[in-house]
Amino acid sequence: MSYLLRMKLLVLATFLQLLAVIHGIPHSNGFYYNSIDNGNHNINEIYFNGVQLTVQTPSNTIFAYRGSNVTLPCRYRYTPELTTPRKIRVKWSKLRADSTKERDVLVAIGLRHRSFREFKGRVHLRQDAQREVSLVIKDLRLEDYGKYKCEVIDGLEDESGIVELELRGVVFPYQPAHGRYQLNFHDAKKACEEQDAVIASFEQLFRAWEEGLDWCNAGWLLDGTVQYPITLPREPCGGRDMAPGVRSYGERHKNLHRYDVFCFSSSLKGKVYYLRHPDKLQYQEAEQACREDGAEIAKVGQLFAAWKFLDLDQCDAGWLADGSVRYPIAFPRLNCGPPEPGVRSFGFPDKNLQKYGVYCYK
Ligand SMILES: *[C@@H]1O[C@H](CO)[C@@H](O)[C@H](O)[C@H]1NC(C)=O
C-alpha cells in the first residue's frame, strides 16, 4: 500500500470511528475499524479491516454422563481469512435457566486462563485445531447441564455462540416417609439431594415422559412449577378425555404449597448391589450389614441410576437409606410386579418390625 493511500485510509478510519462513537453505531455488524495490537504495542498501525468475525458452535445438543469428561465445541473464523496472528480473548459462561443472567465459567487470554467457582480446576480450553476454543469440562456434575456461551473478543468485535449440554439421566418421582404432598419447594430440593440426585428441570421431566414415565402425583420442578407426566389418560389422573402429556399446575408458592418432587440422577461411579445375606433384616441391621461389606446402604437415586444405566435387575425387595423398600426390574417377568420395567416400591415399612433384604452402594 502506498504511503499516501495508507494515510488516507488512516484518516478515514479515524473519522468513521469518531462517527461511530458519536452516533453509537453498533460494531457487531461484522465490519469495523480496529487498532491491531499484536503484542508488540505498535499502536500506530491502524488498518481498515472490513473483516468479519464468526463464532461456530454445534446446533445439536451434546449429551454426556455424570462423572465423564465432555468437550463443548467452539471455533471462530475471519472472513476474509487473516494470516496474521491475532490476540483474542475467550470467555465461556453458563446461561441460567430462569433468566438471561450468566455465570462466568472460564476466561482466557493467550495461554493464560482462569476458571470460576464450581468450575475451578475442572475446565480448560481445547485448542487442537486452528482457531479452536472448545471448552473441556471434567468430572461432570448433575447440575452442569444447561446452555453455555462461547464468546470470542477481538478488539472491538465480540461474537458468540451457544452450546447446549444435557446429561443422560433418569427422572424419578419422590415422596418422603411421612406421605404424599408434604414437601414445599425447598424441602423438595433437599429431598432430591439426599437421594444423590437433583430436582428435575422441565426438559428432563418432558424427556422422561417421552420415554414413557407416567405418574399420577404432582411434583415440584426446578423452575418452581408443579407438574405430572401422564402417558395413559385415566379417570383419577385428570380424566380420560385429556390428551397424554405433562400436565401443569403452573407456578406454586415455594414456601406454602406442598407436593411431591421429581428428582434427576445420572450414571454412577460406584456400584449398587443386592447384598447376599442369610437372613432378612430390620432397617438398622440392614445398614450395618452394608457397612460390614465395606459399603453403605444405597440411596434412591443410586438405585434408579443402576437400574437405568446398568440394567440392575433383582426380584427381591430391599431397604434403602431413606427407609423405603424397593426393587429394580429391567426385564419384567411373572411375579416381579407390572409388565413394564421399573423400580418397584413397597413404600416405607416399619423400620423395627418389618424385615427385608438390602441394597448397598460402594
Ligand atoms: C477425564 O480427564 C482426566 C484428565 O484430564 C482423566 O484423568 C480422567 O480419567 C478422565 N475421566 C474419564 C471418565 O474419562
CSV table of C-alpha atoms and ligand atoms in Angstrom, one decimal:
chain,number,residue,atom,x,y,z
A,1,MET,CA,0.0,0.0,0.0
A,2,SER,CA,1.4,3.4,-0.9
A,3,TYR,CA,2.1,5.8,1.9
A,4,LEU,CA,-0.5,8.3,0.7
A,5,LEU,CA,-3.3,5.7,0.4
A,6,ARG,CA,-2.4,4.5,3.8
A,7,MET,CA,-2.6,7.9,5.3
A,8,LYS,CA,-6.0,8.5,3.6
A,9,LEU,CA,-7.3,5.2,5.0
A,10,LEU,CA,-6.0,6.1,8.4
A,11,VAL,CA,-7.8,9.4,8.3
A,12,LEU,CA,-11.0,7.8,7.0
A,13,ALA,CA,-10.8,5.1,9.7
A,14,THR,CA,-10.3,7.7,12.4
A,15,PHE,CA,-13.2,9.8,11.1
A,16,LEU,CA,-15.5,6.8,10.9
A,17,GLN,CA,-14.5,5.7,14.4
A,18,LEU,CA,-15.4,9.1,15.7
A,19,LEU,CA,-18.7,8.9,13.8
A,20,ALA,CA,-19.4,5.6,15.4
A,21,VAL,CA,-18.7,6.9,18.8
A,22,ILE,CA,-20.9,10.0,18.3
A,23,HIS,CA,-23.8,8.0,16.9
A,24,GLY,CA,-23.4,5.0,19.0
A,25,ILE,CA,-23.2,2.8,15.9
A,26,PRO,CA,-23.0,-0.8,17.0
A,27,HIS,CA,-19.9,-2.6,15.8
A,28,SER,CA,-21.4,-6.0,15.7
A,29,ASN,CA,-22.4,-5.7,12.0
A,30,GLY,CA,-19.3,-7.6,11.1
A,31,PHE,CA,-17.4,-4.6,9.6
A,32,TYR,CA,-15.4,-2.5,11.9
A,33,TYR,CA,-12.3,-0.4,12.3
A,34,ASN,CA,-9.8,-1.8,14.6
A,35,SER,CA,-6.5,-1.0,16.3
A,36,ILE,CA,-4.4,-4.1,15.9
A,37,ASP,CA,-2.1,-4.7,18.8
A,38,ASN,CA,-0.3,-7.9,18.1
A,39,GLY,CA,1.6,-7.8,21.4
A,40,ASN,CA,4.4,-5.5,20.0
A,41,HIS,CA,2.4,-2.5,21.1
A,42,ASN,CA,2.7,-0.9,17.8
A,43,ILE,CA,-0.5,1.1,18.1
A,44,ASN,CA,0.3,3.3,15.1
A,45,GLU,CA,-0.8,0.6,12.9
A,46,ILE,CA,-4.5,1.2,12.4
A,47,TYR,CA,-6.0,-0.7,9.5
A,48,PHE,CA,-9.2,-0.6,7.7
A,49,ASN,CA,-10.3,-4.2,8.1
A,50,GLY,CA,-13.7,-5.0,6.6
A,51,VAL,CA,-13.2,-8.3,8.3
A,52,GLN,CA,-16.0,-10.3,9.8
A,53,LEU,CA,-15.6,-12.5,12.9
A,54,THR,CA,-17.8,-15.5,13.1
A,55,VAL,CA,-18.1,-18.0,16.0
A,56,GLN,CA,-19.3,-21.5,15.3
A,57,THR,CA,-20.9,-23.9,17.7
A,58,PRO,CA,-22.9,-27.1,17.1
A,59,SER,CA,-26.6,-26.7,16.8
A,60,ASN,CA,-27.3,-30.1,18.2
A,61,THR,CA,-27.3,-30.8,22.0
A,62,ILE,CA,-24.3,-32.5,23.4
A,63,PHE,CA,-25.1,-35.5,25.7
A,64,ALA,CA,-22.9,-36.8,28.5
A,65,TYR,CA,-22.9,-38.8,31.7
A,66,ARG,CA,-22.2,-37.7,35.2
A,67,GLY,CA,-18.5,-38.2,36.1
A,68,SER,CA,-17.4,-38.2,32.4
A,69,ASN,CA,-15.3,-35.5,30.6
A,70,VAL,CA,-17.1,-33.6,27.9
A,71,THR,CA,-15.9,-31.2,25.2
A,72,LEU,CA,-18.2,-28.3,24.1
A,73,PRO,CA,-17.0,-27.4,20.6
A,74,CYS,CA,-16.4,-23.8,19.6
A,75,ARG,CA,-14.4,-22.4,16.7
A,76,TYR,CA,-14.1,-18.9,15.2
A,77,ARG,CA,-13.0,-17.6,11.8
A,78,TYR,CA,-12.4,-14.4,9.9
A,79,THR,CA,-13.9,-13.6,6.6
A,80,PRO,CA,-11.8,-13.0,4.6
A,81,GLU,CA,-9.3,-15.3,6.3
A,82,LEU,CA,-6.5,-13.5,8.1
A,83,THR,CA,-3.0,-14.8,8.1
A,84,THR,CA,-1.5,-12.5,10.8
A,85,PRO,CA,-1.8,-13.8,14.3
A,86,ARG,CA,-4.5,-12.2,16.4
A,87,LYS,CA,-4.6,-11.7,20.1
A,88,ILE,CA,-8.1,-12.6,21.2
A,89,ARG,CA,-9.9,-13.1,24.5
A,90,VAL,CA,-12.2,-16.0,25.0
A,91,LYS,CA,-15.0,-16.1,27.6
A,92,TRP,CA,-17.2,-19.1,28.4
A,93,SER,CA,-20.2,-18.6,30.5
A,94,LYS,CA,-23.2,-20.6,31.6
A,95,LEU,CA,-26.7,-19.2,31.0
A,96,ARG,CA,-29.1,-19.6,33.9
A,97,ALA,CA,-32.3,-21.5,33.1
A,98,ASP,CA,-34.6,-19.0,34.8
A,99,SER,CA,-33.2,-15.7,33.4
A,100,THR,CA,-30.9,-14.1,31.0
A,101,LYS,CA,-28.2,-13.8,33.6
A,102,GLU,CA,-24.9,-15.5,33.0
A,103,ARG,CA,-22.3,-17.1,35.3
A,104,ASP,CA,-18.6,-17.0,34.3
A,105,VAL,CA,-17.1,-20.4,33.7
A,106,LEU,CA,-13.7,-19.5,32.1
A,107,VAL,CA,-11.8,-16.6,30.6
A,108,ALA,CA,-8.7,-16.9,28.6
A,109,ILE,CA,-6.1,-14.6,27.1
A,110,GLY,CA,-3.4,-16.3,25.1
A,111,LEU,CA,-2.3,-19.3,27.1
A,112,ARG,CA,-3.4,-17.9,30.4
A,113,HIS,CA,-6.9,-18.8,31.7
A,114,ARG,CA,-8.9,-18.5,34.8
A,115,SER,CA,-11.9,-20.5,35.9
A,116,PHE,CA,-14.6,-19.7,38.4
A,117,ARG,CA,-16.5,-21.1,41.4
A,118,GLU,CA,-17.8,-24.7,40.8
A,119,PHE,CA,-15.7,-24.9,37.6
A,120,LYS,CA,-12.4,-24.1,39.2
A,121,GLY,CA,-9.9,-26.7,38.3
A,122,ARG,CA,-12.5,-28.7,36.2
A,123,VAL,CA,-12.3,-26.7,33.0
A,124,HIS,CA,-9.8,-25.9,30.3
A,125,LEU,CA,-9.7,-24.8,26.7
A,126,ARG,CA,-9.0,-27.2,23.9
A,127,GLN,CA,-7.2,-25.6,21.1
A,128,ASP,CA,-6.1,-28.6,19.0
A,129,ALA,CA,-7.3,-27.2,15.7
A,130,GLN,CA,-6.6,-23.7,14.3
A,131,ARG,CA,-9.0,-21.2,15.8
A,132,GLU,CA,-10.5,-23.8,18.1
A,133,VAL,CA,-11.5,-22.6,21.6
A,134,SER,CA,-13.6,-25.6,22.8
A,135,LEU,CA,-14.4,-26.0,26.5
A,136,VAL,CA,-13.5,-29.2,28.3
A,137,ILE,CA,-15.4,-29.9,31.5
A,138,LYS,CA,-14.0,-32.7,33.6
A,139,ASP,CA,-15.9,-34.9,36.0
A,140,LEU,CA,-19.3,-33.7,35.1
A,141,ARG,CA,-21.8,-33.0,37.9
A,142,LEU,CA,-25.6,-33.3,37.8
A,143,GLU,CA,-26.0,-29.6,37.9
A,144,ASP,CA,-23.6,-28.9,34.9
A,145,TYR,CA,-26.3,-29.4,32.3
A,146,GLY,CA,-27.6,-26.2,30.5
A,147,LYS,CA,-26.6,-23.7,27.9
A,148,TYR,CA,-23.1,-22.4,27.6
A,149,LYS,CA,-22.0,-19.4,25.7
A,150,CYS,CA,-18.7,-19.2,23.8
A,151,GLU,CA,-17.6,-15.6,23.3
A,152,VAL,CA,-14.7,-14.5,21.2
A,153,ILE,CA,-13.5,-11.0,21.7
A,154,ASP,CA,-11.1,-9.4,19.1
A,155,GLY,CA,-10.5,-5.8,19.8
A,156,LEU,CA,-13.9,-4.1,19.4
A,157,GLU,CA,-15.5,-7.1,17.8
A,158,ASP,CA,-17.3,-9.6,20.1
A,159,GLU,CA,-19.2,-12.6,18.7
A,160,SER,CA,-20.7,-15.6,20.5
A,161,GLY,CA,-22.3,-19.0,20.0
A,162,ILE,CA,-24.3,-21.2,22.3
A,163,VAL,CA,-23.7,-24.9,23.1
A,164,GLU,CA,-26.3,-26.9,24.9
A,165,LEU,CA,-25.2,-29.7,27.2
A,166,GLU,CA,-27.6,-32.3,28.5
A,167,LEU,CA,-26.9,-35.1,31.0
A,168,ARG,CA,-28.1,-38.6,30.2
A,169,GLY,CA,-30.1,-39.5,33.3
A,170,VAL,CA,-33.2,-40.8,34.9
A,171,VAL,CA,-36.1,-38.9,36.4
A,172,PHE,CA,-38.0,-40.4,39.3
A,173,PRO,CA,-40.9,-39.2,41.4
A,174,TYR,CA,-40.1,-38.9,45.1
A,175,GLN,CA,-42.3,-38.9,48.1
A,176,PRO,CA,-40.9,-38.8,51.7
A,177,ALA,CA,-41.7,-41.2,54.5
A,178,HIS,CA,-44.4,-39.0,56.0
A,179,GLY,CA,-46.5,-39.3,53.0
A,180,ARG,CA,-48.0,-37.7,49.9
A,181,TYR,CA,-47.8,-33.9,49.2
A,182,GLN,CA,-45.6,-33.0,52.2
A,183,LEU,CA,-42.8,-31.0,50.6
A,184,ASN,CA,-42.6,-27.3,49.9
A,185,PHE,CA,-40.1,-26.3,47.1
A,186,HIS,CA,-37.1,-26.0,49.5
A,187,ASP,CA,-37.8,-29.4,51.1
A,188,ALA,CA,-38.2,-30.9,47.7
A,189,LYS,CA,-34.8,-29.7,46.5
A,190,LYS,CA,-33.3,-31.1,49.7
A,191,ALA,CA,-35.1,-34.4,49.4
A,192,CYS,CA,-33.6,-35.0,45.9
A,193,GLU,CA,-30.1,-34.1,47.1
A,194,GLU,CA,-30.4,-36.6,50.0
A,195,GLN,CA,-31.1,-39.3,47.3
A,196,ASP,CA,-27.9,-38.4,45.4
A,197,ALA,CA,-29.9,-36.5,42.8
A,198,VAL,CA,-31.1,-33.0,41.9
A,199,ILE,CA,-34.6,-31.6,41.4
A,200,ALA,CA,-35.5,-32.2,37.8
A,201,SER,CA,-35.9,-29.5,35.2
A,202,PHE,CA,-39.0,-29.3,33.0
A,203,GLU,CA,-36.9,-30.5,30.0
A,204,GLN,CA,-35.8,-33.6,32.0
A,205,LEU,CA,-39.3,-34.4,33.0
A,206,PHE,CA,-40.5,-33.9,29.5
A,207,ARG,CA,-37.9,-36.3,28.1
A,208,ALA,CA,-38.8,-38.9,30.7
A,209,TRP,CA,-42.4,-38.6,29.7
A,210,GLU,CA,-41.5,-39.1,26.1
A,211,GLU,CA,-39.7,-42.3,27.2
A,212,GLY,CA,-42.9,-43.5,29.0
A,213,LEU,CA,-42.9,-42.0,32.5
A,214,ASP,CA,-46.4,-42.0,33.9
A,215,TRP,CA,-47.1,-40.7,37.4
A,216,CYS,CA,-50.3,-39.6,38.9
A,217,ASN,CA,-48.9,-37.4,41.7
A,218,ALA,CA,-47.9,-33.8,41.1
A,219,GLY,CA,-44.3,-32.9,41.9
A,220,TRP,CA,-42.1,-29.8,42.0
A,221,LEU,CA,-39.7,-28.9,39.3
A,222,LEU,CA,-36.6,-26.7,39.3
A,223,ASP,CA,-38.5,-23.7,37.8
A,224,GLY,CA,-40.9,-23.6,40.7
A,225,THR,CA,-43.8,-25.2,38.8
A,226,VAL,CA,-45.7,-28.3,39.8
A,227,GLN,CA,-46.4,-30.9,37.1
A,228,TYR,CA,-47.0,-34.6,36.4
A,229,PRO,CA,-46.5,-36.8,33.4
A,230,ILE,CA,-49.4,-38.9,32.0
A,231,THR,CA,-48.9,-41.4,29.3
A,232,LEU,CA,-52.2,-43.3,29.7
A,233,PRO,CA,-55.1,-40.9,30.4
A,234,ARG,CA,-57.4,-42.3,33.1
A,235,GLU,CA,-60.1,-41.2,35.5
A,236,PRO,CA,-58.2,-40.4,38.7
A,237,CYS,CA,-55.4,-38.6,36.9
A,238,GLY,CA,-57.2,-35.6,35.3
A,239,GLY,CA,-59.7,-37.7,33.4
A,240,ARG,CA,-59.8,-39.9,30.3
A,241,ASP,CA,-60.7,-37.0,28.0
A,242,MET,CA,-57.4,-35.2,28.4
A,243,ALA,CA,-54.6,-35.9,26.0
A,244,PRO,CA,-51.5,-37.6,27.3
A,245,GLY,CA,-48.9,-35.1,28.2
A,246,VAL,CA,-47.0,-33.3,31.0
A,247,ARG,CA,-49.8,-31.6,33.0
A,248,SER,CA,-49.0,-28.5,34.9
A,249,TYR,CA,-50.5,-26.8,37.9
A,250,GLY,CA,-48.3,-23.8,37.0
A,251,GLU,CA,-46.1,-22.0,39.4
A,252,ARG,CA,-46.9,-22.6,43.1
A,253,HIS,CA,-45.9,-20.8,46.2
A,254,LYS,CA,-42.4,-22.1,47.2
A,255,ASN,CA,-43.0,-21.9,50.9
A,256,LEU,CA,-46.7,-22.5,51.3
A,257,HIS,CA,-47.7,-25.2,48.8
A,258,ARG,CA,-46.8,-28.8,49.3
A,259,TYR,CA,-46.4,-31.6,46.7
A,260,ASP,CA,-44.1,-34.5,45.8
A,261,VAL,CA,-41.0,-33.9,43.7
A,262,PHE,CA,-39.4,-35.1,40.5
A,263,CYS,CA,-35.7,-35.9,41.0
A,264,PHE,CA,-33.0,-36.4,38.4
A,265,SER,CA,-30.0,-38.6,38.6
A,266,SER,CA,-27.3,-39.8,36.1
A,267,SER,CA,-24.9,-42.6,35.9
A,268,LEU,CA,-22.8,-43.7,38.9
A,269,LYS,CA,-19.1,-44.1,39.6
A,270,GLY,CA,-19.8,-46.8,42.1
A,271,LYS,CA,-21.8,-50.0,42.1
A,272,VAL,CA,-25.2,-50.8,43.6
A,273,TYR,CA,-25.9,-54.4,44.5
A,274,TYR,CA,-28.3,-56.6,46.4
A,275,LEU,CA,-26.5,-57.9,49.5
A,276,ARG,CA,-26.2,-61.6,49.8
A,277,HIS,CA,-27.2,-62.4,53.3
A,278,PRO,CA,-28.7,-65.5,55.0
A,279,ASP,CA,-31.4,-63.6,56.8
A,280,LYS,CA,-34.0,-60.9,56.2
A,281,LEU,CA,-33.1,-57.7,58.2
A,282,GLN,CA,-34.6,-54.8,60.0
A,283,TYR,CA,-33.6,-51.4,58.8
A,284,GLN,CA,-30.7,-50.9,61.3
A,285,GLU,CA,-29.4,-54.4,60.7
A,286,ALA,CA,-29.5,-53.7,57.0
A,287,GLU,CA,-27.5,-50.5,57.4
A,288,GLN,CA,-25.0,-52.4,59.5
A,289,ALA,CA,-24.7,-55.3,57.0
A,290,CYS,CA,-23.8,-52.9,54.2
A,291,ARG,CA,-21.1,-51.3,56.4
A,292,GLU,CA,-19.7,-54.8,57.2
A,293,ASP,CA,-19.5,-55.4,53.5
A,294,GLY,CA,-17.3,-52.2,53.1
A,295,ALA,CA,-20.2,-50.3,51.5
A,296,GLU,CA,-23.1,-48.1,52.6
A,297,ILE,CA,-26.8,-48.5,52.2
A,298,ALA,CA,-27.8,-47.3,48.8
A,299,LYS,CA,-29.9,-44.1,48.1
A,300,VAL,CA,-33.0,-44.0,45.9
A,301,GLY,CA,-31.2,-42.0,43.2
A,302,GLN,CA,-28.4,-44.6,43.1
A,303,LEU,CA,-30.8,-47.5,42.7
A,304,PHE,CA,-32.6,-45.7,39.9
A,305,ALA,CA,-29.3,-44.9,38.1
A,306,ALA,CA,-28.1,-48.5,38.4
A,307,TRP,CA,-31.5,-49.8,37.1
A,308,LYS,CA,-31.5,-47.3,34.2
A,309,PHE,CA,-27.8,-47.5,33.1
A,310,LEU,CA,-26.7,-50.9,34.2
A,311,ASP,CA,-29.9,-52.8,33.9
A,312,LEU,CA,-29.8,-53.8,37.6
A,313,ASP,CA,-32.5,-56.5,37.9
A,314,GLN,CA,-33.4,-58.1,41.2
A,315,CYS,CA,-36.7,-59.5,42.2
A,316,ASP,CA,-36.0,-59.0,45.9
A,317,ALA,CA,-37.3,-56.1,47.9
A,318,GLY,CA,-34.5,-54.3,49.9
A,319,TRP,CA,-34.1,-51.4,52.3
A,320,LEU,CA,-32.7,-48.1,51.0
A,321,ALA,CA,-31.1,-45.3,53.0
A,322,ASP,CA,-34.3,-43.2,53.3
A,323,GLY,CA,-36.2,-46.1,54.9
A,324,SER,CA,-38.1,-47.1,51.8
A,325,VAL,CA,-38.1,-50.6,50.4
A,326,ARG,CA,-37.8,-51.1,46.6
A,327,TYR,CA,-36.5,-53.4,43.9
A,328,PRO,CA,-35.3,-52.8,40.4
A,329,ILE,CA,-36.7,-54.7,37.4
A,330,ALA,CA,-35.1,-54.2,34.0
A,331,PHE,CA,-36.5,-57.4,32.4
A,332,PRO,CA,-40.2,-57.8,33.5
A,333,ARG,CA,-41.4,-61.3,34.2
A,334,LEU,CA,-44.1,-63.1,36.2
A,335,ASN,CA,-44.2,-62.4,39.9
A,336,CYS,CA,-42.0,-59.4,39.7
A,337,GLY,CA,-44.6,-56.7,39.5
A,338,PRO,CA,-46.1,-54.9,36.5
A,339,PRO,CA,-45.3,-55.8,32.9
A,340,GLU,CA,-43.1,-52.6,32.4
A,341,PRO,CA,-39.5,-52.2,33.6
A,342,GLY,CA,-39.2,-50.0,36.6
A,343,VAL,CA,-38.1,-49.6,40.2
A,344,ARG,CA,-41.0,-51.1,42.3
A,345,SER,CA,-41.7,-49.6,45.7
A,346,PHE,CA,-43.1,-51.0,48.9
A,347,GLY,CA,-43.3,-47.6,50.5
A,348,PHE,CA,-41.9,-47.0,53.9
A,349,PRO,CA,-42.5,-50.1,56.1
A,350,ASP,CA,-41.9,-50.1,59.9
A,351,LYS,CA,-38.2,-50.0,60.4
A,352,ASN,CA,-38.3,-52.1,63.6
A,353,LEU,CA,-40.9,-54.6,62.7
A,354,GLN,CA,-40.5,-55.4,59.1
A,355,LYS,CA,-37.7,-57.5,57.6
A,356,TYR,CA,-36.3,-57.3,54.1
A,357,GLY,CA,-33.1,-57.6,52.1
A,358,VAL,CA,-30.9,-54.5,51.4
A,359,TYR,CA,-29.3,-52.7,48.5
A,360,CYS,CA,-25.7,-51.5,49.2
A,361,TYR,CA,-23.5,-49.0,47.3
A,362,LYS,CA,-19.8,-48.8,47.0
B,1,LIG,C1,-11.0,-37.1,32.5
B,1,LIG,O1,-9.8,-36.5,32.2
B,1,LIG,C2,-8.8,-36.7,33.1
B,1,LIG,C3,-7.6,-36.0,32.7
B,1,LIG,O2,-7.8,-34.6,32.5
B,1,LIG,C4,-8.5,-38.2,33.3
B,1,LIG,O3,-7.6,-38.4,34.3
B,1,LIG,C5,-9.8,-38.9,33.6
B,1,LIG,O4,-9.6,-40.3,33.7
B,1,LIG,C6,-10.9,-38.6,32.6
B,1,LIG,N1,-12.1,-39.2,33.0
B,1,LIG,C7,-12.8,-40.0,32.3
B,1,LIG,C8,-14.1,-40.5,32.9
B,1,LIG,O5,-12.5,-40.3,31.1
